[in-house]
PDB file of N, CA and C in Angstrom:
ATOM      1  N   MET A   1     -38.803   4.563 -19.654  1.00 86.00           N
ATOM      2  CA  MET A   1     -37.467   5.121 -19.587  1.00 86.00           C
ATOM      3  C   MET A   1     -36.751   4.691 -18.308  1.00 86.00           C
ATOM      4  N   LEU A   2     -37.486   4.642 -17.208  1.00 89.00           N
ATOM      5  CA  LEU A   2     -36.900   4.230 -15.939  1.00 89.00           C
ATOM      6  C   LEU A   2     -36.423   2.779 -16.006  1.00 89.00           C
ATOM      7  N   TRP A   3     -37.165   1.938 -16.743  1.00 89.00           N
ATOM      8  CA  TRP A   3     -36.785   0.534 -16.861  1.00 89.00           C
ATOM      9  C   TRP A   3     -35.473   0.378 -17.614  1.00 89.00           C
ATOM     10  N   TYR A   4     -35.212   1.208 -18.613  1.00 93.00           N
ATOM     11  CA  TYR A   4     -33.946   1.147 -19.343  1.00 93.00           C
ATOM     12  C   TYR A   4     -32.767   1.483 -18.423  1.00 93.00           C
ATOM     13  N   VAL A   5     -32.939   2.484 -17.606  1.00 93.00           N
ATOM     14  CA  VAL A   5     -31.883   2.877 -16.665  1.00 93.00           C
ATOM     15  C   VAL A   5     -31.668   1.773 -15.628  1.00 93.00           C
ATOM     16  N   LEU A   6     -32.746   1.212 -15.120  1.00 93.00           N
ATOM     17  CA  LEU A   6     -32.653   0.162 -14.110  1.00 93.00           C
ATOM     18  C   LEU A   6     -31.985  -1.090 -14.676  1.00 93.00           C
ATOM     19  N   PHE A   7     -32.403  -1.539 -15.850  1.00 93.00           N
ATOM     20  CA  PHE A   7     -31.772  -2.712 -16.469  1.00 93.00           C
ATOM     21  C   PHE A   7     -30.329  -2.431 -16.870  1.00 93.00           C
ATOM     22  N   GLY A   8     -30.041  -1.226 -17.292  1.00 95.00           N
ATOM     23  CA  GLY A   8     -28.661  -0.860 -17.612  1.00 95.00           C
ATOM     24  C   GLY A   8     -27.770  -0.892 -16.385  1.00 95.00           C
ATOM     25  N   ALA A   9     -28.287  -0.430 -15.246  1.00 95.00           N
ATOM     26  CA  ALA A   9     -27.508  -0.453 -14.006  1.00 95.00           C
ATOM     27  C   ALA A   9     -27.267  -1.893 -13.552  1.00 95.00           C
ATOM     28  N   PHE A  10     -28.297  -2.736 -13.623  1.00 95.00           N
ATOM     29  CA  PHE A  10     -28.112  -4.147 -13.256  1.00 95.00           C
ATOM     30  C   PHE A  10     -27.139  -4.853 -14.198  1.00 95.00           C
ATOM     31  N   GLY A  11     -27.220  -4.546 -15.475  1.00 95.00           N
ATOM     32  CA  GLY A  11     -26.296  -5.143 -16.437  1.00 95.00           C
ATOM     33  C   GLY A  11     -24.857  -4.713 -16.187  1.00 95.00           C
ATOM     34  N   ALA A  12     -24.652  -3.426 -15.888  1.00 96.00           N
ATOM     35  CA  ALA A  12     -23.297  -2.937 -15.595  1.00 96.00           C
ATOM     36  C   ALA A  12     -22.765  -3.566 -14.315  1.00 96.00           C
ATOM     37  N   PHE A  13     -23.623  -3.712 -13.316  1.00 96.00           N
ATOM     38  CA  PHE A  13     -23.202  -4.343 -12.071  1.00 96.00           C
ATOM     39  C   PHE A  13     -22.849  -5.810 -12.291  1.00 96.00           C
ATOM     40  N   GLY A  14     -23.633  -6.523 -13.086  1.00 95.00           N
ATOM     41  CA  GLY A  14     -23.341  -7.922 -13.395  1.00 95.00           C
ATOM     42  C   GLY A  14     -22.037  -8.071 -14.157  1.00 95.00           C
ATOM     43  N   LEU A  15     -21.772  -7.180 -15.105  1.00 95.00           N
ATOM     44  CA  LEU A  15     -20.515  -7.220 -15.840  1.00 95.00           C
ATOM     45  C   LEU A  15     -19.331  -6.946 -14.914  1.00 95.00           C
ATOM     46  N   LEU A  16     -19.482  -5.982 -14.019  1.00 95.00           N
ATOM     47  CA  LEU A  16     -18.421  -5.679 -13.061  1.00 95.00           C
ATOM     48  C   LEU A  16     -18.144  -6.878 -12.157  1.00 95.00           C
ATOM     49  N   CYS A  17     -19.182  -7.548 -11.686  1.00 94.00           N
ATOM     50  CA  CYS A  17     -18.994  -8.737 -10.843  1.00 94.00           C
ATOM     51  C   CYS A  17     -18.316  -9.866 -11.604  1.00 94.00           C
ATOM     52  N   ALA A  18     -18.677 -10.061 -12.844  1.00 93.00           N
ATOM     53  CA  ALA A  18     -18.052 -11.114 -13.656  1.00 93.00           C
ATOM     54  C   ALA A  18     -16.575 -10.815 -13.881  1.00 93.00           C
ATOM     55  N   LEU A  19     -16.245  -9.578 -14.208  1.00 93.00           N
ATOM     56  CA  LEU A  19     -14.837  -9.209 -14.407  1.00 93.00           C
ATOM     57  C   LEU A  19     -14.045  -9.336 -13.114  1.00 93.00           C
ATOM     58  N   TRP A  20     -14.640  -8.943 -11.993  1.00 89.00           N
ATOM     59  CA  TRP A  20     -13.989  -9.061 -10.696  1.00 89.00           C
ATOM     60  C   TRP A  20     -13.655 -10.528 -10.393  1.00 89.00           C
ATOM     61  N   THR A  21     -14.589 -11.420 -10.683  1.00 85.00           N
ATOM     62  CA  THR A  21     -14.385 -12.838 -10.429  1.00 85.00           C
ATOM     63  C   THR A  21     -13.300 -13.420 -11.326  1.00 85.00           C
ATOM     64  N   VAL A  22     -13.327 -13.081 -12.603  1.00 85.00           N
ATOM     65  CA  VAL A  22     -12.335 -13.613 -13.541  1.00 85.00           C
ATOM     66  C   VAL A  22     -10.939 -13.111 -13.204  1.00 85.00           C
ATOM     67  N   PHE A  23     -10.784 -11.821 -12.950  1.00 82.00           N
ATOM     68  CA  PHE A  23      -9.463 -11.297 -12.620  1.00 82.00           C
ATOM     69  C   PHE A  23      -8.981 -11.813 -11.271  1.00 82.00           C
ATOM     70  N   GLY A  24      -9.870 -11.972 -10.319  1.00 76.00           N
ATOM     71  CA  GLY A  24      -9.480 -12.549  -9.037  1.00 76.00           C
ATOM     72  C   GLY A  24      -9.010 -13.982  -9.184  1.00 76.00           C
ATOM     73  N   TYR A  25      -9.672 -14.744 -10.031  1.00 74.00           N
ATOM     74  CA  TYR A  25      -9.260 -16.128 -10.272  1.00 74.00           C
ATOM     75  C   TYR A  25      -7.897 -16.181 -10.958  1.00 74.00           C
ATOM     76  N   LEU A  26      -7.650 -15.273 -11.889  1.00 74.00           N
ATOM     77  CA  LEU A  26      -6.375 -15.261 -12.598  1.00 74.00           C
ATOM     78  C   LEU A  26      -5.226 -14.786 -11.716  1.00 74.00           C
ATOM     79  N   LEU A  27      -5.486 -13.873 -10.802  1.00 71.00           N
ATOM     80  CA  LEU A  27      -4.421 -13.313  -9.979  1.00 71.00           C
ATOM     81  C   LEU A  27      -4.152 -14.108  -8.715  1.00 71.00           C
ATOM     82  N   PHE A  28      -5.123 -14.843  -8.236  1.00 67.00           N
ATOM     83  CA  PHE A  28      -4.959 -15.572  -6.979  1.00 67.00           C
ATOM     84  C   PHE A  28      -4.275 -16.901  -7.246  1.00 67.00           C
ATOM     85  N   PRO A  29      -3.197 -17.232  -6.527  1.00 58.00           N
ATOM     86  CA  PRO A  29      -2.467 -18.481  -6.792  1.00 58.00           C
ATOM     87  C   PRO A  29      -3.227 -19.695  -6.269  1.00 58.00           C
ATOM     88  N   MET A  30      -3.834 -20.435  -7.162  1.00 58.00           N
ATOM     89  CA  MET A  30      -4.594 -21.617  -6.758  1.00 58.00           C
ATOM     90  C   MET A  30      -3.931 -22.918  -7.225  1.00 58.00           C
ATOM     91  N   GLY A  31      -2.748 -22.835  -7.793  1.00 56.00           N
ATOM     92  CA  GLY A  31      -2.118 -24.016  -8.350  1.00 56.00           C
ATOM     93  C   GLY A  31      -1.623 -24.980  -7.301  1.00 56.00           C
ATOM     94  N   ARG A  32      -1.127 -26.088  -7.755  1.00 52.00           N
ATOM     95  CA  ARG A  32      -0.635 -27.117  -6.847  1.00 52.00           C
ATOM     96  C   ARG A  32       0.643 -26.709  -6.143  1.00 52.00           C
ATOM     97  N   GLY A  33       1.488 -25.945  -6.801  1.00 56.00           N
ATOM     98  CA  GLY A  33       2.779 -25.601  -6.231  1.00 56.00           C
ATOM     99  C   GLY A  33       2.770 -24.365  -5.367  1.00 56.00           C
ATOM    100  N   SER A  34       1.617 -23.767  -5.135  1.00 70.00           N
ATOM    101  CA  SER A  34       1.594 -22.532  -4.356  1.00 70.00           C
ATOM    102  C   SER A  34       1.712 -22.844  -2.870  1.00 70.00           C
ATOM    103  N   ALA A  35       2.333 -21.919  -2.157  1.00 72.00           N
ATOM    104  CA  ALA A  35       2.498 -22.084  -0.718  1.00 72.00           C
ATOM    105  C   ALA A  35       2.539 -20.719  -0.055  1.00 72.00           C
ATOM    106  N   LEU A  36       2.004 -20.655   1.125  1.00 74.00           N
ATOM    107  CA  LEU A  36       2.066 -19.470   1.959  1.00 74.00           C
ATOM    108  C   LEU A  36       3.160 -19.729   2.980  1.00 74.00           C
ATOM    109  N   VAL A  37       4.142 -18.833   3.069  1.00 77.00           N
ATOM    110  CA  VAL A  37       5.309 -19.048   3.916  1.00 77.00           C
ATOM    111  C   VAL A  37       5.313 -18.013   5.036  1.00 77.00           C
ATOM    112  N   ILE A  38       5.516 -18.472   6.260  1.00 77.00           N
ATOM    113  CA  ILE A  38       5.626 -17.610   7.423  1.00 77.00           C
ATOM    114  C   ILE A  38       6.952 -17.910   8.099  1.00 77.00           C
ATOM    115  N   GLN A  39       7.716 -16.873   8.430  1.00 77.00           N
ATOM    116  CA  GLN A  39       8.946 -17.059   9.181  1.00 77.00           C
ATOM    117  C   GLN A  39       8.703 -16.592  10.605  1.00 77.00           C
ATOM    118  N   CYS A  40       8.930 -17.473  11.561  1.00 76.00           N
ATOM    119  CA  CYS A  40       8.647 -17.176  12.962  1.00 76.00           C
ATOM    120  C   CYS A  40       9.933 -17.235  13.766  1.00 76.00           C
ATOM    121  N   GLY A  41      10.229 -16.155  14.437  1.00 73.00           N
ATOM    122  CA  GLY A  41      11.363 -16.109  15.357  1.00 73.00           C
ATOM    123  C   GLY A  41      10.865 -16.141  16.782  1.00 73.00           C
ATOM    124  N   ALA A  42      11.768 -15.865  17.708  1.00 72.00           N
ATOM    125  CA  ALA A  42      11.390 -15.836  19.118  1.00 72.00           C
ATOM    126  C   ALA A  42      10.482 -14.646  19.369  1.00 72.00           C
ATOM    127  N   GLY A  43       9.342 -14.875  19.998  1.00 74.00           N
ATOM    128  CA  GLY A  43       8.413 -13.807  20.320  1.00 74.00           C
ATOM    129  C   GLY A  43       7.455 -13.442  19.199  1.00 74.00           C
ATOM    130  N   ASP A  44       7.475 -14.158  18.088  1.00 73.00           N
ATOM    131  CA  ASP A  44       6.587 -13.871  16.960  1.00 73.00           C
ATOM    132  C   ASP A  44       5.315 -14.706  16.992  1.00 73.00           C
ATOM    133  N   SER A  45       4.973 -15.244  18.140  1.00 72.00           N
ATOM    134  CA  SER A  45       3.833 -16.157  18.183  1.00 72.00           C
ATOM    135  C   SER A  45       2.514 -15.439  17.899  1.00 72.00           C
ATOM    136  N   ALA A  46       2.395 -14.157  18.248  1.00 75.00           N
ATOM    137  CA  ALA A  46       1.149 -13.430  17.973  1.00 75.00           C
ATOM    138  C   ALA A  46       0.964 -13.234  16.478  1.00 75.00           C
ATOM    139  N   LYS A  47       2.044 -12.893  15.775  1.00 77.00           N
ATOM    140  CA  LYS A  47       1.963 -12.732  14.311  1.00 77.00           C
ATOM    141  C   LYS A  47       1.678 -14.064  13.638  1.00 77.00           C
ATOM    142  N   ALA A  48       2.307 -15.114  14.131  1.00 76.00           N
ATOM    143  CA  ALA A  48       2.088 -16.436  13.548  1.00 76.00           C
ATOM    144  C   ALA A  48       0.654 -16.896  13.770  1.00 76.00           C
ATOM    145  N   GLU A  49       0.118 -16.635  14.955  1.00 79.00           N
ATOM    146  CA  GLU A  49      -1.262 -17.028  15.242  1.00 79.00           C
ATOM    147  C   GLU A  49      -2.243 -16.285  14.345  1.00 79.00           C
ATOM    148  N   GLU A  50      -1.987 -15.012  14.105  1.00 83.00           N
ATOM    149  CA  GLU A  50      -2.843 -14.231  13.213  1.00 83.00           C
ATOM    150  C   GLU A  50      -2.785 -14.771  11.786  1.00 83.00           C
ATOM    151  N   ALA A  51      -1.594 -15.093  11.314  1.00 80.00           N
ATOM    152  CA  ALA A  51      -1.450 -15.649   9.965  1.00 80.00           C
ATOM    153  C   ALA A  51      -2.103 -17.024   9.869  1.00 80.00           C
ATOM    154  N   LEU A  52      -2.021 -17.827  10.922  1.00 81.00           N
ATOM    155  CA  LEU A  52      -2.646 -19.149  10.914  1.00 81.00           C
ATOM    156  C   LEU A  52      -4.163 -19.045  10.908  1.00 81.00           C
ATOM    157  N   ARG A  53      -4.717 -18.068  11.628  1.00 83.00           N
ATOM    158  CA  ARG A  53      -6.167 -17.852  11.572  1.00 83.00           C
ATOM    159  C   ARG A  53      -6.597 -17.438  10.170  1.00 83.00           C
ATOM    160  N   TYR A  54      -5.814 -16.550   9.547  1.00 83.00           N
ATOM    161  CA  TYR A  54      -6.111 -16.102   8.186  1.00 83.00           C
ATOM    162  C   TYR A  54      -6.052 -17.278   7.211  1.00 83.00           C
ATOM    163  N   PHE A  55      -5.014 -18.106   7.339  1.00 82.00           N
ATOM    164  CA  PHE A  55      -4.861 -19.279   6.481  1.00 82.00           C
ATOM    165  C   PHE A  55      -6.021 -20.250   6.674  1.00 82.00           C
ATOM    166  N   SER A  56      -6.408 -20.492   7.920  1.00 81.00           N
ATOM    167  CA  SER A  56      -7.513 -21.411   8.195  1.00 81.00           C
ATOM    168  C   SER A  56      -8.828 -20.879   7.628  1.00 81.00           C
ATOM    169  N   TRP A  57      -9.022 -19.564   7.715  1.00 83.00           N
ATOM    170  CA  TRP A  57     -10.234 -18.964   7.162  1.00 83.00           C
ATOM    171  C   TRP A  57     -10.270 -19.114   5.645  1.00 83.00           C
ATOM    172  N   LEU A  58      -9.147 -18.858   4.976  1.00 79.00           N
ATOM    173  CA  LEU A  58      -9.103 -19.005   3.518  1.00 79.00           C
ATOM    174  C   LEU A  58      -9.347 -20.454   3.101  1.00 79.00           C
ATOM    175  N   ARG A  59      -8.736 -21.401   3.805  1.00 79.00           N
ATOM    176  CA  ARG A  59      -8.943 -22.812   3.477  1.00 79.00           C
ATOM    177  C   ARG A  59     -10.378 -23.232   3.744  1.00 79.00           C
ATOM    178  N   GLY A  60     -10.954 -22.743   4.820  1.00 79.00           N
ATOM    179  CA  GLY A  60     -12.331 -23.085   5.150  1.00 79.00           C
ATOM    180  C   GLY A  60     -13.324 -22.572   4.120  1.00 79.00           C
ATOM    181  N   MET A  61     -13.045 -21.418   3.548  1.00 76.00           N
ATOM    182  CA  MET A  61     -13.913 -20.845   2.525  1.00 76.00           C
ATOM    183  C   MET A  61     -13.663 -21.470   1.154  1.00 76.00           C
ATOM    184  N   GLY A  62     -12.579 -22.250   1.024  1.00 72.00           N
ATOM    185  CA  GLY A  62     -12.252 -22.857  -0.254  1.00 72.00           C
ATOM    186  C   GLY A  62     -11.550 -21.917  -1.215  1.00 72.00           C
ATOM    187  N   LEU A  63     -10.987 -20.828  -0.685  1.00 72.00           N
ATOM    188  CA  LEU A  63     -10.330 -19.849  -1.541  1.00 72.00           C
ATOM    189  C   LEU A  63      -8.846 -20.119  -1.718  1.00 72.00           C
ATOM    190  N   TYR A  64      -8.266 -20.950  -0.869  1.00 74.00           N
ATOM    191  CA  TYR A  64      -6.835 -21.242  -0.961  1.00 74.00           C
ATOM    192  C   TYR A  64      -6.628 -22.731  -0.780  1.00 74.00           C
ATOM    193  N   LYS A  65      -5.926 -23.334  -1.713  1.00 74.00           N
ATOM    194  CA  LYS A  65      -5.723 -24.778  -1.658  1.00 74.00           C
ATOM    195  C   LYS A  65      -4.260 -25.159  -1.531  1.00 74.00           C
ATOM    196  N   GLY A  66      -3.400 -24.185  -1.328  1.00 74.00           N
ATOM    197  CA  GLY A  66      -1.977 -24.462  -1.207  1.00 74.00           C
ATOM    198  C   GLY A  66      -1.602 -24.901   0.196  1.00 74.00           C
ATOM    199  N   ARG A  67      -0.314 -24.952   0.443  1.00 76.00           N
ATOM    200  CA  ARG A  67       0.200 -25.373   1.740  1.00 76.00           C
ATOM    201  C   ARG A  67       0.617 -24.162   2.563  1.00 76.00           C
ATOM    202  N   LEU A  68       0.760 -24.374   3.838  1.00 79.00           N
ATOM    203  CA  LEU A  68       1.301 -23.365   4.735  1.00 79.00           C
ATOM    204  C   LEU A  68       2.622 -23.889   5.266  1.00 79.00           C
ATOM    205  N   LEU A  69       3.685 -23.166   4.997  1.00 80.00           N
ATOM    206  CA  LEU A  69       5.008 -23.535   5.478  1.00 80.00           C
ATOM    207  C   LEU A  69       5.420 -22.545   6.547  1.00 80.00           C
ATOM    208  N   VAL A  70       5.750 -23.042   7.723  1.00 80.00           N
ATOM    209  CA  VAL A  70       6.211 -22.205   8.823  1.00 80.00           C
ATOM    210  C   VAL A  70       7.699 -22.459   8.984  1.00 80.00           C
ATOM    211  N   LEU A  71       8.502 -21.400   8.835  1.00 80.00           N
ATOM    212  CA  LEU A  71       9.944 -21.504   9.006  1.00 80.00           C
ATOM    213  C   LEU A  71      10.299 -21.117  10.432  1.00 80.00           C
ATOM    214  N   ASP A  72      10.831 -22.066  11.170  1.00 77.00           N
ATOM    215  CA  ASP A  72      11.211 -21.847  12.562  1.00 77.00           C
ATOM    216  C   ASP A  72      12.588 -21.202  12.588  1.00 77.00           C
ATOM    217  N   ALA A  73      12.615 -19.910  12.892  1.00 78.00           N
ATOM    218  CA  ALA A  73      13.878 -19.175  12.955  1.00 78.00           C
ATOM    219  C   ALA A  73      14.192 -18.816  14.394  1.00 78.00           C
ATOM    220  N   GLY A  74      14.033 -19.748  15.298  1.00 77.00           N
ATOM    221  CA  GLY A  74      14.370 -19.502  16.688  1.00 77.00           C
ATOM    222  C   GLY A  74      13.173 -19.430  17.612  1.00 77.00           C
ATOM    223  N   MET A  75      12.080 -20.117  17.279  1.00 78.00           N
ATOM    224  CA  MET A  75      10.929 -20.142  18.186  1.00 78.00           C
ATOM    225  C   MET A  75      11.308 -20.885  19.463  1.00 78.00           C
ATOM    226  N   THR A  76      10.722 -20.476  20.553  1.00 78.00           N
ATOM    227  CA  THR A  76      10.954 -21.192  21.799  1.00 78.00           C
ATOM    228  C   THR A  76      10.200 -22.514  21.776  1.00 78.00           C
ATOM    229  N   LYS A  77      10.536 -23.379  22.713  1.00 80.00           N
ATOM    230  CA  LYS A  77       9.874 -24.687  22.767  1.00 80.00           C
ATOM    231  C   LYS A  77       8.388 -24.544  23.079  1.00 80.00           C
ATOM    232  N   GLU A  78       8.045 -23.544  23.905  1.00 82.00           N
ATOM    233  CA  GLU A  78       6.641 -23.323  24.239  1.00 82.00           C
ATOM    234  C   GLU A  78       5.851 -22.845  23.023  1.00 82.00           C
ATOM    235  N   GLU A  79       6.455 -21.947  22.225  1.00 80.00           N
ATOM    236  CA  GLU A  79       5.788 -21.449  21.018  1.00 80.00           C
ATOM    237  C   GLU A  79       5.595 -22.557  19.995  1.00 80.00           C
ATOM    238  N   ARG A  80       6.615 -23.389  19.857  1.00 79.00           N
ATOM    239  CA  ARG A  80       6.502 -24.503  18.907  1.00 79.00           C
ATOM    240  C   ARG A  80       5.473 -25.530  19.379  1.00 79.00           C
ATOM    241  N   ALA A  81       5.418 -25.773  20.684  1.00 80.00           N
ATOM    242  CA  ALA A  81       4.419 -26.706  21.216  1.00 80.00           C
ATOM    243  C   ALA A  81       3.012 -26.158  21.028  1.00 80.00           C
ATOM    244  N   ALA A  82       2.843 -24.845  21.211  1.00 79.00           N
ATOM    245  CA  ALA A  82       1.529 -24.239  20.984  1.00 79.00           C
ATOM    246  C   ALA A  82       1.122 -24.346  19.518  1.00 79.00           C
ATOM    247  N   LEU A  83       2.080 -24.217  18.617  1.00 77.00           N
ATOM    248  CA  LEU A  83       1.796 -24.353  17.188  1.00 77.00           C
ATOM    249  C   LEU A  83       1.413 -25.786  16.840  1.00 77.00           C
ATOM    250  N   GLU A  84       2.122 -26.741  17.412  1.00 77.00           N
ATOM    251  CA  GLU A  84       1.854 -28.143  17.112  1.00 77.00           C
ATOM    252  C   GLU A  84       0.581 -28.652  17.778  1.00 77.00           C
ATOM    253  N   SER A  85       0.066 -27.946  18.770  1.00 79.00           N
ATOM    254  CA  SER A  85      -1.151 -28.389  19.449  1.00 79.00           C
ATOM    255  C   SER A  85      -2.423 -27.911  18.754  1.00 79.00           C
ATOM    256  N   ARG A  86      -2.293 -27.169  17.677  1.00 74.00           N
ATOM    257  CA  ARG A  86      -3.479 -26.697  16.948  1.00 74.00           C
ATOM    258  C   ARG A  86      -4.213 -27.871  16.319  1.00 74.00           C
ATOM    259  N   LYS A  87      -5.539 -27.735  16.206  1.00 68.00           N
ATOM    260  CA  LYS A  87      -6.335 -28.829  15.645  1.00 68.00           C
ATOM    261  C   LYS A  87      -6.135 -28.979  14.148  1.00 68.00           C
ATOM    262  N   ASP A  88      -5.716 -27.896  13.453  1.00 67.00           N
ATOM    263  CA  ASP A  88      -5.492 -27.966  12.011  1.00 67.00           C
ATOM    264  C   ASP A  88      -4.009 -28.097  11.673  1.00 67.00           C
ATOM    265  N   PHE A  89      -3.232 -28.698  12.580  1.00 67.00           N
ATOM    266  CA  PHE A  89      -1.792 -28.813  12.368  1.00 67.00           C
ATOM    267  C   PHE A  89      -1.454 -29.737  11.205  1.00 67.00           C
ATOM    268  N   ALA A  90      -2.367 -30.610  10.811  1.00 65.00           N
ATOM    269  CA  ALA A  90      -2.098 -31.524   9.691  1.00 65.00           C
ATOM    270  C   ALA A  90      -1.938 -30.762   8.376  1.00 65.00           C
ATOM    271  N   LEU A  91      -2.464 -29.543   8.281  1.00 69.00           N
ATOM    272  CA  LEU A  91      -2.365 -28.750   7.070  1.00 69.00           C
ATOM    273  C   LEU A  91      -1.110 -27.895   7.022  1.00 69.00           C
ATOM    274  N   ILE A  92      -0.310 -27.925   8.087  1.00 75.00           N
ATOM    275  CA  ILE A  92       0.841 -27.034   8.233  1.00 75.00           C
ATOM    276  C   ILE A  92       2.117 -27.868   8.233  1.00 75.00           C
ATOM    277  N   GLN A  93       3.161 -27.343   7.606  1.00 75.00           N
ATOM    278  CA  GLN A  93       4.473 -27.967   7.669  1.00 75.00           C
ATOM    279  C   GLN A  93       5.426 -26.995   8.351  1.00 75.00           C
ATOM    280  N   VAL A  94       6.138 -27.469   9.371  1.00 76.00           N
ATOM    281  CA  VAL A  94       7.090 -26.637  10.108  1.00 76.00           C
ATOM    282  C   VAL A  94       8.491 -27.100   9.747  1.00 76.00           C
ATOM    283  N   HIS A  95       9.318 -26.160   9.328  1.00 75.00           N
ATOM    284  CA  HIS A  95      10.711 -26.450   8.980  1.00 75.00           C
ATOM    285  C   HIS A  95      11.627 -25.586   9.824  1.00 75.00           C
ATOM    286  N   THR A  96      12.663 -26.171  10.382  1.00 76.00           N
ATOM    287  CA  THR A  96      13.633 -25.435  11.175  1.00 76.00           C
ATOM    288  C   THR A  96      14.735 -24.945  10.249  1.00 76.00           C
ATOM    289  N   LEU A  97      15.063 -23.661  10.361  1.00 73.00           N
ATOM    290  CA  LEU A  97      16.084 -23.093   9.485  1.00 73.00           C
ATOM    291  C   LEU A  97      17.482 -23.572   9.852  1.00 73.00           C
ATOM    292  N   CYS A  98      17.785 -23.650  11.135  1.00 65.00           N
ATOM    293  CA  CYS A  98      19.104 -24.083  11.594  1.00 65.00           C
ATOM    294  C   CYS A  98      18.931 -25.273  12.532  1.00 65.00           C
ATOM    295  N   PRO A  99      18.738 -26.486  12.016  1.00 54.00           N
ATOM    296  CA  PRO A  99      18.455 -27.616  12.912  1.00 54.00           C
ATOM    297  C   PRO A  99      19.640 -28.009  13.774  1.00 54.00           C
ATOM    298  N   GLU A 100      20.869 -27.744  13.324  1.00 52.00           N
ATOM    299  CA  GLU A 100      22.026 -28.177  14.087  1.00 52.00           C
ATOM    300  C   GLU A 100      22.402 -27.196  15.194  1.00 52.00           C
ATOM    301  N   VAL A 101      21.834 -25.988  15.169  1.00 52.00           N
ATOM    302  CA  VAL A 101      22.171 -24.972  16.158  1.00 52.00           C
ATOM    303  C   VAL A 101      20.985 -24.778  17.091  1.00 52.00           C
ATOM    304  N   GLU A 102      21.201 -24.993  18.351  1.00 53.00           N
ATOM    305  CA  GLU A 102      20.147 -24.768  19.332  1.00 53.00           C
ATOM    306  C   GLU A 102      19.978 -23.273  19.563  1.00 53.00           C
ATOM    307  N   ARG A 103      18.797 -22.880  20.000  1.00 52.00           N
ATOM    308  CA  ARG A 103      18.515 -21.461  20.229  1.00 52.00           C
ATOM    309  C   ARG A 103      19.430 -20.901  21.313  1.00 52.00           C
ATOM    310  N   GLU A 104      19.719 -21.683  22.349  1.00 53.00           N
ATOM    311  CA  GLU A 104      20.580 -21.216  23.432  1.00 53.00           C
ATOM    312  C   GLU A 104      21.974 -20.921  22.916  1.00 53.00           C
ATOM    313  N   ASP A 105      22.476 -21.718  21.990  1.00 52.00           N
ATOM    314  CA  ASP A 105      23.807 -21.488  21.431  1.00 52.00           C
ATOM    315  C   ASP A 105      23.824 -20.325  20.460  1.00 52.00           C
ATOM    316  N   PHE A 106      22.671 -20.049  19.850  1.00 52.00           N
ATOM    317  CA  PHE A 106      22.610 -19.031  18.801  1.00 52.00           C
ATOM    318  C   PHE A 106      22.661 -17.620  19.365  1.00 52.00           C
ATOM    319  N   ASP A 107      21.808 -17.317  20.349  1.00 53.00           N
ATOM    320  CA  ASP A 107      21.767 -15.945  20.840  1.00 53.00           C
ATOM    321  C   ASP A 107      22.039 -15.825  22.343  1.00 53.00           C
ATOM    322  N   GLY A 108      22.416 -16.908  22.975  1.00 52.00           N
ATOM    323  CA  GLY A 108      22.837 -16.831  24.373  1.00 52.00           C
ATOM    324  C   GLY A 108      21.732 -16.780  25.392  1.00 52.00           C
ATOM    325  N   THR A 109      20.478 -17.027  24.995  1.00 51.00           N
ATOM    326  CA  THR A 109      19.379 -16.979  25.965  1.00 51.00           C
ATOM    327  C   THR A 109      18.988 -18.368  26.406  1.00 51.00           C
TER     328      THR A 109
END
């Protein structure tokens, strides 16, 4: 009788793991057109660094195959240089939202 309960518990656990894997695969965007987008303004370098670590961890584990797009919404030159000096910068694309407007002209700093 104990063996029936034990095998039933293992079978239920295996079914739960299989369903978890299938639903995770269906819900997680793994397609070619998927992208993770981060918008970085002035002083957002800590949030951007945290998101970049998360992105690098997902890519390293093979769980995410999309691109990382960083939208520059007023990052300082030092923040942008720190972003570009990362060793995994080849996996990241940085786009400036307002290329014709300098940060000094935008907010007076």
